[in-house]
Amino acid sequence: MPPIDPEETSPAPPPRRAPRFAALEPLRLPVFRLLWGTWFIANTCMWMNDVAAAWLMTTLTTSPMWVALVQTASTLPVFLLGLPSGALADILDRRRWLVATQFWLAGSATVLCVAIGLDRMNAPLLLALTFANGIGLALRWPVFSAIVPELVTRPLLPAAMGLNGIAMNASRIVGPLVAGVLIASAGSVWVFVLNAVLSIASGFVILRWRREHKVDPLGRERLVSAMRVGVQFVRQSQRMRAVLTRVAVSFFHSSAVLALLPLLARGFHEGPKGGAGTFTLLLASMGAGSIIAVLLLPRLREMFDRDHRVLYGSMLLSAGTAVLALSPALWVAAFAVFFCGAAWITVANSLSVSAQLALPDWVRARGMSTYQMAIMGAGALGAAVWGQIAELSTLRASLLVAAVTGTLVMLAVLRWVPDGPGEDDMSPAGTDWAFNPPPASAGEDGRVVITVEYLIDPARAAAFHAVMQETRRARLSQGAIAWELLHDLSAPERYVEQVVDESWTEHLRRFHRATAADLALRERRLAFHRGETMPVVNRYIVQRG
């Protein structure tokens, strides 16, 4: 197959279409179709692996705790490696990094095949190999999330994220179906063989994408510094904090369904080999509900704001979980998980789009990695908690507890963890916006201290302080390591802003990281300044020794 033309990788304004096609519009872009198809295959492999591993564990032990820990082992690496994987995805060539993750997944699947083939598999080893597969997922997810906004225009981003949800949930149908057929006809080992083959094929498909990696003129960031800046950005962003809290609560409670579903499926059939088809049917029903919800999301976005979609989705998830816990028949359980899937994708898509819009491109992978960590960390913890509750009581009791607390906790979060006002423009401001730009080189090493002197009407001091608190968050989110506002007691109108950067290079990076929202904030600061000239800026190098 010929490689993808680089010209096709640039997002083009979408042609006008009827509103009913809005959810599918990004598929008109060739490179998005290519990577979307790869994402679908990659997630099919993920679900095949998870289903086969969960089912294999039920043949090795009957303990609900061990079965639930399969999901924990799969998701915990994402929580542990989220920060470094996001930093690497922002620093390195994203195309090559994505290819490398596919080959890692192929390697872990191969090792799992060998262990089964040699009849060396046991419960602890299965968890260890599932954990190794989770490492590949941890490395892959942030880079793919960061790539999507490169492929589509901002208005198409919600639809693109929705299509990613379709890929995820269509794979939730296809993956379990393929895994179920292979497990029933040939054995679990062939699921992992197919997983390895498809992962390698996906890696070679991604190589067809001729993405031009833009080298940072200031050089590659150091990993530790890049991780620090990523954490600072998220800490200083009110919107990101709100999104992370909401998504953690949602996935902590929704993990009860996925973690305990294999054992519920076995409950509908007796015998050591019973229930494989039931498990596949329930997962397929959940995936079908998710796909239907994605197609309805454009309409839901018109009807409700984000927090209402999150609340109603949480309520629907709680209702579906409760019905699943009390279901007397398989068809009732399938009906319940259908709505669980619809609720899950509604909440996840609403929060994922909100996170993407809150992140500038320079920190996108790092920001989305924290989003991923919140999902997977909450999911891993939730799986262990709901498994332990089931161990101490019953499966149905564990699901009922998750159903009742899910909506109650989300209501508390929506009330006590407010979102930021409006949406900031995170497009790059360029490097020409500063009224006193720094020179290209300082000629010395050491921390950099910057002072900016403002002359402010004392009667407007309170309003100025409020704007400067926003400025503090902005400076720290760009990478500054310290910020203070000094007030001259001998001249009440004089204020001095003091910012500390790790080095001269990191000082220059802050100018490259500025967004249109930072430019608007600068104009608000300058509106308070009463001097005849612009505020005086001074830069100092901290001398060592």
Coordinates of C-alpha atoms in Angstrom, one line a residue:
M1 CA 0.0 0.0 0.0
P2 CA 1.3 3.5 -0.8
P3 CA 2.1 5.8 2.1
I4 CA -0.3 8.5 3.3
D5 CA 0.4 11.8 1.5
P6 CA 1.6 14.4 4.1
E7 CA -0.8 16.9 2.6
E8 CA -3.6 14.7 3.8
T9 CA -2.6 14.9 7.4
S10 CA -3.5 18.6 7.7
P11 CA -7.0 19.1 9.0
A12 CA -9.2 20.6 6.3
P13 CA -12.4 22.5 6.9
P14 CA -15.2 19.9 6.7
P15 CA -17.7 20.3 4.0
R16 CA -21.3 21.2 5.0
R17 CA -23.4 18.2 5.9
A18 CA -26.7 17.5 7.3
P19 CA -26.7 17.5 11.2
R20 CA -27.5 13.8 11.3
F21 CA -24.0 13.0 9.9
A22 CA -22.1 15.2 12.3
A23 CA -21.0 12.3 14.4
L24 CA -19.2 10.6 11.4
E25 CA -17.7 13.8 9.8
P26 CA -14.1 13.2 10.9
L27 CA -14.0 10.0 8.9
R28 CA -13.8 12.1 5.7
L29 CA -10.2 12.8 6.6
P30 CA -7.9 10.0 5.2
V31 CA -5.3 10.1 7.9
F32 CA -8.0 10.1 10.6
R33 CA -9.6 7.0 9.0
L34 CA -6.2 5.3 8.9
L35 CA -5.4 5.9 12.6
W36 CA -9.0 5.4 13.6
G37 CA -8.9 1.9 12.0
T38 CA -5.7 1.2 13.8
W39 CA -7.2 2.3 17.1
F40 CA -10.1 0.0 16.5
I41 CA -7.8 -3.0 15.9
A42 CA -5.6 -2.1 18.9
N43 CA -8.6 -1.9 21.2
T44 CA -10.0 -5.2 19.7
C45 CA -6.7 -6.7 20.8
M46 CA -7.0 -5.2 24.2
W47 CA -10.5 -6.6 24.8
M48 CA -9.5 -10.0 23.4
N49 CA -6.6 -10.0 25.9
D50 CA -8.7 -8.8 28.8
V51 CA -11.6 -11.3 28.1
A52 CA -9.2 -14.2 27.6
A53 CA -7.2 -13.3 30.7
A54 CA -10.3 -12.9 32.9
W55 CA -11.8 -16.2 31.6
L56 CA -8.5 -18.0 32.0
M57 CA -8.3 -16.8 35.6
T58 CA -11.7 -18.4 36.3
T59 CA -10.3 -21.7 35.2
L60 CA -7.3 -21.3 37.6
T61 CA -9.2 -20.1 40.7
T62 CA -12.8 -19.5 41.9
S63 CA -11.8 -16.6 44.2
P64 CA -13.7 -13.3 43.3
M65 CA -10.7 -11.4 44.5
W66 CA -8.3 -13.1 42.1
V67 CA -10.7 -12.6 39.2
A68 CA -11.2 -8.9 40.0
L69 CA -7.4 -8.4 40.2
V70 CA -7.1 -9.3 36.5
Q71 CA -8.6 -5.9 35.8
T72 CA -6.4 -4.3 38.4
A73 CA -3.3 -5.8 36.9
S74 CA -4.4 -4.5 33.5
T75 CA -5.1 -1.0 34.6
L76 CA -2.6 -0.4 37.4
P77 CA 0.4 0.2 35.0
V78 CA -1.5 3.1 33.4
F79 CA -1.7 4.7 36.8
L80 CA 1.9 4.0 37.7
L81 CA 3.4 5.0 34.3
G82 CA 1.0 7.7 33.3
L83 CA 3.3 10.7 34.0
P84 CA 6.5 9.4 32.3
S85 CA 4.6 8.0 29.3
G86 CA 2.8 11.3 28.8
A87 CA 6.1 13.3 29.1
L88 CA 7.8 11.0 26.6
A89 CA 4.9 11.4 24.2
D90 CA 5.3 15.2 24.4
I91 CA 9.1 15.0 24.0
L92 CA 9.6 12.2 21.4
D93 CA 8.3 11.7 17.9
R94 CA 4.7 10.6 18.6
R95 CA 4.5 8.4 15.5
R96 CA 7.6 6.3 16.4
W97 CA 6.5 6.1 20.0
L98 CA 3.1 4.8 19.0
V99 CA 4.7 2.2 16.8
A100 CA 7.0 1.1 19.6
T101 CA 4.0 0.6 22.0
Q102 CA 2.4 -1.8 19.4
F103 CA 5.5 -3.9 19.3
W104 CA 5.7 -4.0 23.1
L105 CA 2.1 -5.4 23.2
A106 CA 3.0 -8.0 20.6
G107 CA 6.0 -9.1 22.7
S108 CA 4.0 -9.4 25.9
A109 CA 1.3 -11.5 24.1
T110 CA 4.0 -13.8 22.7
V111 CA 5.4 -14.5 26.2
L112 CA 1.9 -15.2 27.5
C113 CA 1.4 -17.7 24.6
V114 CA 4.6 -19.5 25.5
A115 CA 3.7 -19.8 29.1
I116 CA 0.3 -21.4 28.2
G117 CA 1.9 -23.6 25.6
L118 CA 4.4 -24.9 28.2
D119 CA 1.6 -25.5 30.7
R120 CA 3.3 -23.1 33.2
M121 CA 0.4 -20.8 33.7
N122 CA -0.9 -20.1 37.2
A123 CA -2.8 -17.2 38.8
P124 CA 0.2 -15.1 40.0
L125 CA 1.9 -15.5 36.6
L126 CA -1.2 -14.6 34.7
L127 CA -1.5 -11.4 36.8
A128 CA 2.2 -10.6 36.1
L129 CA 1.8 -11.0 32.3
T130 CA -1.4 -9.1 32.3
F131 CA 0.5 -6.3 34.1
A132 CA 3.2 -6.4 31.4
N133 CA 0.4 -6.0 28.7
G134 CA -0.9 -3.1 30.8
I135 CA 2.5 -1.4 30.5
G136 CA 2.0 -1.3 26.7
L137 CA -1.4 0.2 27.1
A138 CA 0.0 2.8 29.5
L139 CA 2.6 3.9 27.0
R140 CA 0.1 3.9 24.0
W141 CA -2.9 5.8 25.4
P142 CA -1.4 9.3 26.0
V143 CA 0.3 9.5 22.6
F144 CA -2.8 8.6 20.7
S145 CA -4.9 11.0 22.8
A146 CA -2.4 13.8 21.9
I147 CA -2.4 12.9 18.2
V148 CA -6.2 13.2 17.7
P149 CA -6.4 17.1 17.9
E150 CA -3.6 17.2 15.2
L151 CA -5.9 15.4 12.8
V152 CA -9.2 17.4 13.1
T153 CA -10.2 20.9 13.5
R154 CA -11.5 22.1 16.9
P155 CA -15.2 22.0 15.9
L156 CA -14.8 18.4 14.9
L157 CA -12.9 17.3 18.1
P158 CA -16.1 16.2 20.0
A159 CA -17.1 14.0 17.0
A160 CA -13.6 12.6 16.7
M161 CA -13.5 11.7 20.4
G162 CA -17.0 10.2 19.9
L163 CA -15.7 8.1 17.0
N164 CA -12.8 6.9 19.2
G165 CA -15.5 5.8 21.7
I166 CA -17.2 3.9 18.9
A167 CA -13.9 2.2 18.0
M168 CA -13.4 1.4 21.7
N169 CA -16.9 -0.1 22.1
A170 CA -17.2 -1.7 18.7
S171 CA -14.0 -3.5 19.7
R172 CA -15.8 -4.4 23.0
I173 CA -18.2 -6.3 20.8
V174 CA -15.8 -7.7 18.2
G175 CA -13.0 -8.5 20.7
P176 CA -15.1 -10.6 23.1
L177 CA -16.9 -12.4 20.2
V178 CA -13.6 -13.4 18.6
A179 CA -12.1 -14.3 21.9
G180 CA -15.2 -16.3 22.8
V181 CA -15.1 -18.3 19.5
L182 CA -11.4 -19.0 19.8
I183 CA -11.7 -20.0 23.5
A184 CA -14.6 -22.4 22.8
S185 CA -13.1 -23.9 19.6
A186 CA -9.3 -23.8 20.0
G187 CA -8.4 -22.6 23.4
S188 CA -7.2 -19.4 25.1
V189 CA -3.7 -19.6 23.7
W190 CA -5.0 -18.7 20.2
V191 CA -6.5 -15.5 21.5
F192 CA -3.1 -14.3 22.5
V193 CA -1.5 -15.5 19.3
L194 CA -4.0 -13.4 17.3
N195 CA -3.4 -10.5 19.6
A196 CA 0.3 -10.6 18.9
V197 CA -0.2 -10.8 15.1
L198 CA -2.7 -7.9 15.0
S199 CA -0.4 -5.8 17.2
I200 CA 2.5 -6.2 14.9
A201 CA 0.3 -5.5 11.8
S202 CA -1.0 -2.3 13.5
G203 CA 2.5 -1.1 14.1
F204 CA 3.4 -1.5 10.4
V205 CA 0.2 0.4 9.4
I206 CA 1.1 3.3 11.6
L207 CA 4.5 3.5 9.8
R208 CA 2.6 4.5 6.7
W209 CA 1.6 7.8 8.3
R210 CA 4.2 10.4 7.3
R211 CA 4.0 12.7 10.2
E212 CA 6.6 15.4 10.4
H213 CA 8.1 15.6 13.9
K214 CA 8.7 19.2 14.8
V215 CA 12.0 19.5 16.7
D216 CA 11.9 22.0 19.6
P217 CA 14.4 24.8 18.8
L218 CA 15.3 24.9 22.5
G219 CA 16.2 21.2 22.5
R220 CA 14.5 18.2 24.0
E221 CA 13.1 18.6 27.5
R222 CA 14.6 16.5 30.3
L223 CA 12.2 13.8 31.4
V224 CA 12.0 14.8 35.1
S225 CA 11.5 18.5 34.3
A226 CA 8.8 17.6 31.7
M227 CA 7.0 15.5 34.3
R228 CA 7.2 18.3 36.8
V229 CA 5.8 20.8 34.4
G230 CA 3.0 18.5 33.4
V231 CA 2.0 18.0 37.1
Q232 CA 2.1 21.8 37.7
F233 CA -0.1 22.5 34.7
V234 CA -2.8 20.1 35.9
R235 CA -2.6 21.4 39.5
Q236 CA -3.0 25.0 38.4
S237 CA -5.9 24.2 36.0
Q238 CA -9.3 24.4 37.7
R239 CA -11.0 22.7 34.8
M240 CA -8.5 19.8 34.7
R241 CA -8.9 19.3 38.4
A242 CA -12.7 19.2 38.1
V243 CA -12.5 16.8 35.1
L244 CA -10.1 14.4 36.9
T245 CA -12.3 14.3 40.0
R246 CA -15.4 13.6 38.0
V247 CA -13.8 10.9 35.9
A248 CA -12.2 9.2 38.9
V249 CA -15.5 8.9 40.7
S250 CA -17.3 7.6 37.6
F251 CA -14.7 4.9 36.8
F252 CA -14.3 3.8 40.4
H253 CA -18.0 2.9 40.5
S254 CA -18.3 1.6 36.9
S255 CA -15.4 -0.8 37.5
A256 CA -17.7 -2.9 39.7
V257 CA -19.6 -4.1 36.6
L258 CA -16.5 -5.0 34.5
A259 CA -14.6 -6.5 37.4
L260 CA -17.4 -8.8 38.5
L261 CA -19.1 -9.6 35.1
P262 CA -17.1 -12.9 34.5
L263 CA -18.4 -14.3 37.8
L264 CA -22.0 -13.0 37.1
A265 CA -21.8 -14.7 33.7
R266 CA -20.8 -18.0 35.4
G267 CA -23.8 -17.6 37.7
F268 CA -26.2 -18.1 34.8
H269 CA -24.6 -21.4 33.9
E270 CA -23.3 -24.3 36.0
G271 CA -20.1 -26.3 35.3
P272 CA -16.5 -25.3 34.9
K273 CA -16.9 -24.6 31.2
G274 CA -20.3 -22.9 31.3
G275 CA -20.8 -19.2 30.8
A276 CA -18.2 -18.3 28.2
G277 CA -20.9 -17.4 25.6
T278 CA -22.9 -15.6 28.3
F279 CA -19.9 -13.5 29.3
T280 CA -19.3 -12.6 25.6
L281 CA -23.0 -11.7 25.2
L282 CA -23.0 -9.4 28.2
L283 CA -19.8 -7.6 27.0
A284 CA -21.3 -7.2 23.5
S285 CA -24.5 -5.8 25.0
M286 CA -22.4 -3.2 26.9
G287 CA -20.5 -2.3 23.7
A288 CA -23.7 -2.0 21.7
G289 CA -25.1 0.5 24.3
S290 CA -22.0 2.5 24.0
I291 CA -22.1 2.7 20.3
I292 CA -25.8 3.8 20.3
A293 CA -24.9 6.5 22.9
V294 CA -22.1 7.9 20.7
L295 CA -24.4 8.3 17.8
L296 CA -26.8 10.3 20.0
L297 CA -24.1 12.4 21.7
P298 CA -24.4 15.4 19.2
R299 CA -28.0 15.7 20.2
L300 CA -27.2 15.2 23.9
R301 CA -24.6 18.0 23.7
E302 CA -27.3 20.3 22.4
M303 CA -29.8 19.4 25.1
F304 CA -27.5 19.4 28.2
D305 CA -24.4 21.0 29.4
R306 CA -21.4 18.8 30.4
D307 CA -22.1 18.5 34.1
H308 CA -25.7 17.5 33.5
R309 CA -24.6 14.9 31.0
V310 CA -22.2 13.6 33.6
L311 CA -24.9 13.5 36.3
Y312 CA -27.6 11.9 34.2
G313 CA -25.0 9.4 32.9
S314 CA -24.1 8.5 36.5
M315 CA -27.7 8.0 37.4
L316 CA -28.3 5.8 34.4
L317 CA -25.1 3.8 35.3
S318 CA -26.3 3.3 38.9
A319 CA -29.7 2.2 37.7
G320 CA -28.2 -0.3 35.3
T321 CA -25.8 -1.6 37.9
A322 CA -28.7 -2.1 40.4
V323 CA -30.8 -4.0 37.8
L324 CA -27.8 -6.1 36.9
A325 CA -27.4 -7.0 40.6
L326 CA -31.0 -8.1 40.9
S327 CA -31.5 -9.6 37.4
P328 CA -33.3 -13.0 37.6
A329 CA -32.6 -13.9 33.9
L330 CA -29.9 -13.4 31.3
W331 CA -32.0 -11.2 29.1
V332 CA -32.6 -8.7 32.0
A333 CA -28.8 -8.7 32.7
A334 CA -28.1 -8.0 29.0
F335 CA -30.6 -5.1 29.1
A336 CA -29.0 -3.7 32.2
V337 CA -25.4 -3.7 30.8
F338 CA -26.7 -2.2 27.6
F339 CA -27.6 0.9 29.5
C340 CA -24.4 0.7 31.6
G341 CA -22.5 0.9 28.4
A342 CA -24.5 3.9 27.2
A343 CA -24.0 5.7 30.5
W344 CA -20.3 5.0 30.6
I345 CA -19.5 6.4 27.1
T346 CA -21.7 9.5 27.7
V347 CA -19.8 10.4 30.9
A348 CA -16.4 9.4 29.5
N349 CA -16.8 11.3 26.2
S350 CA -18.1 14.4 27.9
L351 CA -15.1 14.5 30.3
S352 CA -12.5 13.6 27.7
V353 CA -13.5 16.4 25.3
S354 CA -13.5 18.8 28.2
A355 CA -10.0 17.7 29.1
Q356 CA -8.7 18.1 25.5
L357 CA -10.1 21.6 25.2
A358 CA -8.4 22.6 28.5
L359 CA -5.0 21.5 27.3
P360 CA -2.5 23.4 24.9
D361 CA -0.7 21.1 22.5
W362 CA 2.7 21.5 24.2
V363 CA 1.4 19.6 27.3
R364 CA -1.4 17.6 25.8
A365 CA 0.0 14.1 26.2
R366 CA 1.1 14.9 29.8
G367 CA -2.4 16.3 30.6
M368 CA -4.2 13.4 29.0
S369 CA -1.9 11.0 30.8
T370 CA -3.1 12.4 34.1
Y371 CA -6.7 11.9 32.8
Q372 CA -5.7 8.3 32.0
M373 CA -4.2 7.9 35.4
A374 CA -7.4 9.0 37.0
I375 CA -9.4 6.5 35.0
M376 CA -7.1 3.6 35.4
G377 CA -6.1 4.3 39.0
A378 CA -9.8 4.6 40.0
G379 CA -10.7 1.6 38.0
A380 CA -7.9 -0.5 39.5
L381 CA -8.8 0.6 43.0
G382 CA -12.5 0.1 42.4
A383 CA -12.0 -3.4 41.0
A384 CA -10.1 -4.4 44.1
V385 CA -12.6 -2.8 46.5
W386 CA -15.7 -4.3 44.8
G387 CA -13.9 -7.7 44.5
Q388 CA -13.2 -7.6 48.3
I389 CA -16.8 -6.6 49.1
A390 CA -18.0 -9.5 47.0
E391 CA -15.5 -11.8 48.8
L392 CA -16.8 -10.8 52.2
S393 CA -20.5 -10.8 51.2
T394 CA -22.0 -11.5 47.7
L395 CA -21.6 -10.4 44.1
R396 CA -25.1 -8.8 44.2
A397 CA -24.4 -6.9 47.4
S398 CA -21.2 -5.5 46.0
L399 CA -23.0 -4.3 42.8
L400 CA -25.8 -2.7 44.9
V401 CA -23.3 -0.8 47.0
A402 CA -21.7 0.5 43.8
A403 CA -25.0 1.5 42.4
V404 CA -26.2 3.4 45.5
T405 CA -22.9 5.3 46.1
G406 CA -22.2 6.1 42.5
T407 CA -24.9 8.7 42.1
L408 CA -24.5 10.1 45.6
V409 CA -20.8 10.7 45.4
M410 CA -21.1 12.2 41.9
L411 CA -23.7 14.7 43.2
A412 CA -21.3 15.7 46.0
V413 CA -18.5 16.2 43.5
L414 CA -20.6 18.3 41.2
R415 CA -21.6 20.5 44.1
W416 CA -18.2 20.8 45.9
V417 CA -15.6 20.6 43.0
P418 CA -16.6 23.5 40.7
D419 CA -15.5 23.7 37.1
G420 CA -13.7 26.7 35.6
P421 CA -15.7 29.5 34.0
G422 CA -16.1 29.2 30.2
E423 CA -13.5 27.7 27.9
D424 CA -10.1 29.3 27.5
D425 CA -8.5 29.6 24.1
M426 CA -5.5 27.2 24.3
S427 CA -4.2 28.0 20.8
P428 CA -0.5 29.1 20.7
A429 CA 0.1 32.8 21.2
G430 CA 3.5 32.7 19.4
T431 CA 6.7 34.3 20.8
D432 CA 6.1 37.9 19.6
W433 CA 3.4 38.8 22.1
A434 CA 5.8 39.8 25.0
F435 CA 6.4 43.5 25.5
N436 CA 9.9 42.8 26.7
P437 CA 11.0 39.4 25.2
P438 CA 14.2 37.8 26.6
P439 CA 17.4 37.5 24.6
A440 CA 18.1 34.2 23.0
S441 CA 21.0 33.4 25.4
A442 CA 22.0 34.4 28.9
G443 CA 25.6 33.2 28.7
E444 CA 25.4 31.9 32.3
D445 CA 23.9 28.9 34.1
G446 CA 21.7 29.0 37.1
R447 CA 18.1 29.8 38.1
V448 CA 16.5 32.9 36.6
V449 CA 14.6 35.5 38.6
I450 CA 12.3 37.8 36.7
T451 CA 10.7 40.9 38.2
V452 CA 7.9 42.9 36.6
E453 CA 7.0 46.3 38.2
Y454 CA 3.4 47.6 38.1
L455 CA 2.0 51.0 39.2
I456 CA -1.5 50.3 40.5
D457 CA -4.3 52.7 41.8
P458 CA -4.6 51.6 45.5
A459 CA -8.4 51.9 45.1
R460 CA -8.2 49.0 42.5
A461 CA -5.8 46.9 44.6
A462 CA -8.3 44.1 45.4
A463 CA -9.3 43.6 41.7
F464 CA -5.6 43.6 40.8
H465 CA -4.8 41.0 43.4
A466 CA -7.5 38.7 41.9
V467 CA -6.0 39.0 38.4
M468 CA -2.5 38.4 39.8
Q469 CA -3.7 35.2 41.4
E470 CA -4.8 34.0 37.9
T471 CA -1.4 35.2 36.7
R472 CA 0.3 33.0 39.4
R473 CA -1.6 30.0 38.2
A474 CA -0.7 30.8 34.6
R475 CA 3.1 31.3 35.3
L476 CA 3.3 28.0 37.3
S477 CA 1.3 26.1 34.7
Q478 CA 3.9 27.2 32.1
G479 CA 6.7 25.8 34.2
A480 CA 7.9 28.5 36.6
I481 CA 9.1 27.0 39.9
A482 CA 8.1 29.9 42.2
W483 CA 6.0 33.0 42.1
E484 CA 5.4 35.9 44.5
L485 CA 3.8 39.4 44.4
L486 CA 5.6 42.0 46.4
H487 CA 4.1 45.3 47.7
D488 CA 6.3 48.3 48.2
L489 CA 5.4 49.7 51.7
S490 CA 7.1 53.1 50.9
A491 CA 5.2 53.5 47.6
P492 CA 1.7 51.9 48.0
E493 CA 1.0 52.1 44.2
R494 CA 4.1 50.0 43.4
Y495 CA 3.8 46.2 43.1
V496 CA 6.6 43.8 41.9
E497 CA 5.8 40.4 40.4
Q498 CA 8.7 38.0 40.9
V499 CA 8.9 34.7 38.9
V500 CA 11.6 32.1 39.3
D501 CA 12.5 29.7 36.4
E502 CA 14.7 26.5 36.7
S503 CA 17.1 27.7 34.0
W504 CA 17.5 30.2 31.1
T505 CA 16.3 27.5 28.7
E506 CA 13.2 26.8 30.8
H507 CA 12.6 30.6 31.0
L508 CA 12.6 30.7 27.2
R509 CA 10.3 27.7 27.0
R510 CA 7.6 29.6 29.0
F511 CA 7.4 32.1 26.1
H512 CA 7.0 29.3 23.6
R513 CA 4.2 27.8 25.7
A514 CA 2.1 30.9 26.0
T515 CA -1.5 30.6 24.7
A516 CA -4.1 33.0 23.5
A517 CA -5.6 32.8 27.0
D518 CA -2.3 33.9 28.4
L519 CA -2.3 36.8 26.0
A520 CA -5.8 37.8 27.1
L521 CA -4.7 37.6 30.8
R522 CA -1.7 39.8 30.1
E523 CA -4.0 42.5 28.6
R524 CA -6.1 42.3 31.8
R525 CA -3.0 42.9 33.9
L526 CA -1.8 45.8 31.9
A527 CA -5.2 47.4 32.1
F528 CA -4.4 48.1 35.8
H529 CA -0.9 49.6 35.1
R530 CA -0.9 53.5 35.5
G531 CA 2.7 54.1 34.3
E532 CA 3.5 56.2 31.2
T533 CA 5.5 53.3 29.9
M534 CA 5.1 49.6 30.0
P535 CA 5.9 47.8 33.3
V536 CA 9.6 47.5 33.9
V537 CA 11.0 43.9 33.4
N538 CA 14.3 42.8 34.9
R539 CA 16.0 39.4 34.6
Y540 CA 18.6 38.0 37.0
I541 CA 20.8 34.9 37.1
V542 CA 21.2 33.4 40.5
Q543 CA 25.0 33.1 41.1
R544 CA 26.2 29.8 42.4
G545 CA 28.6 29.4 45.3

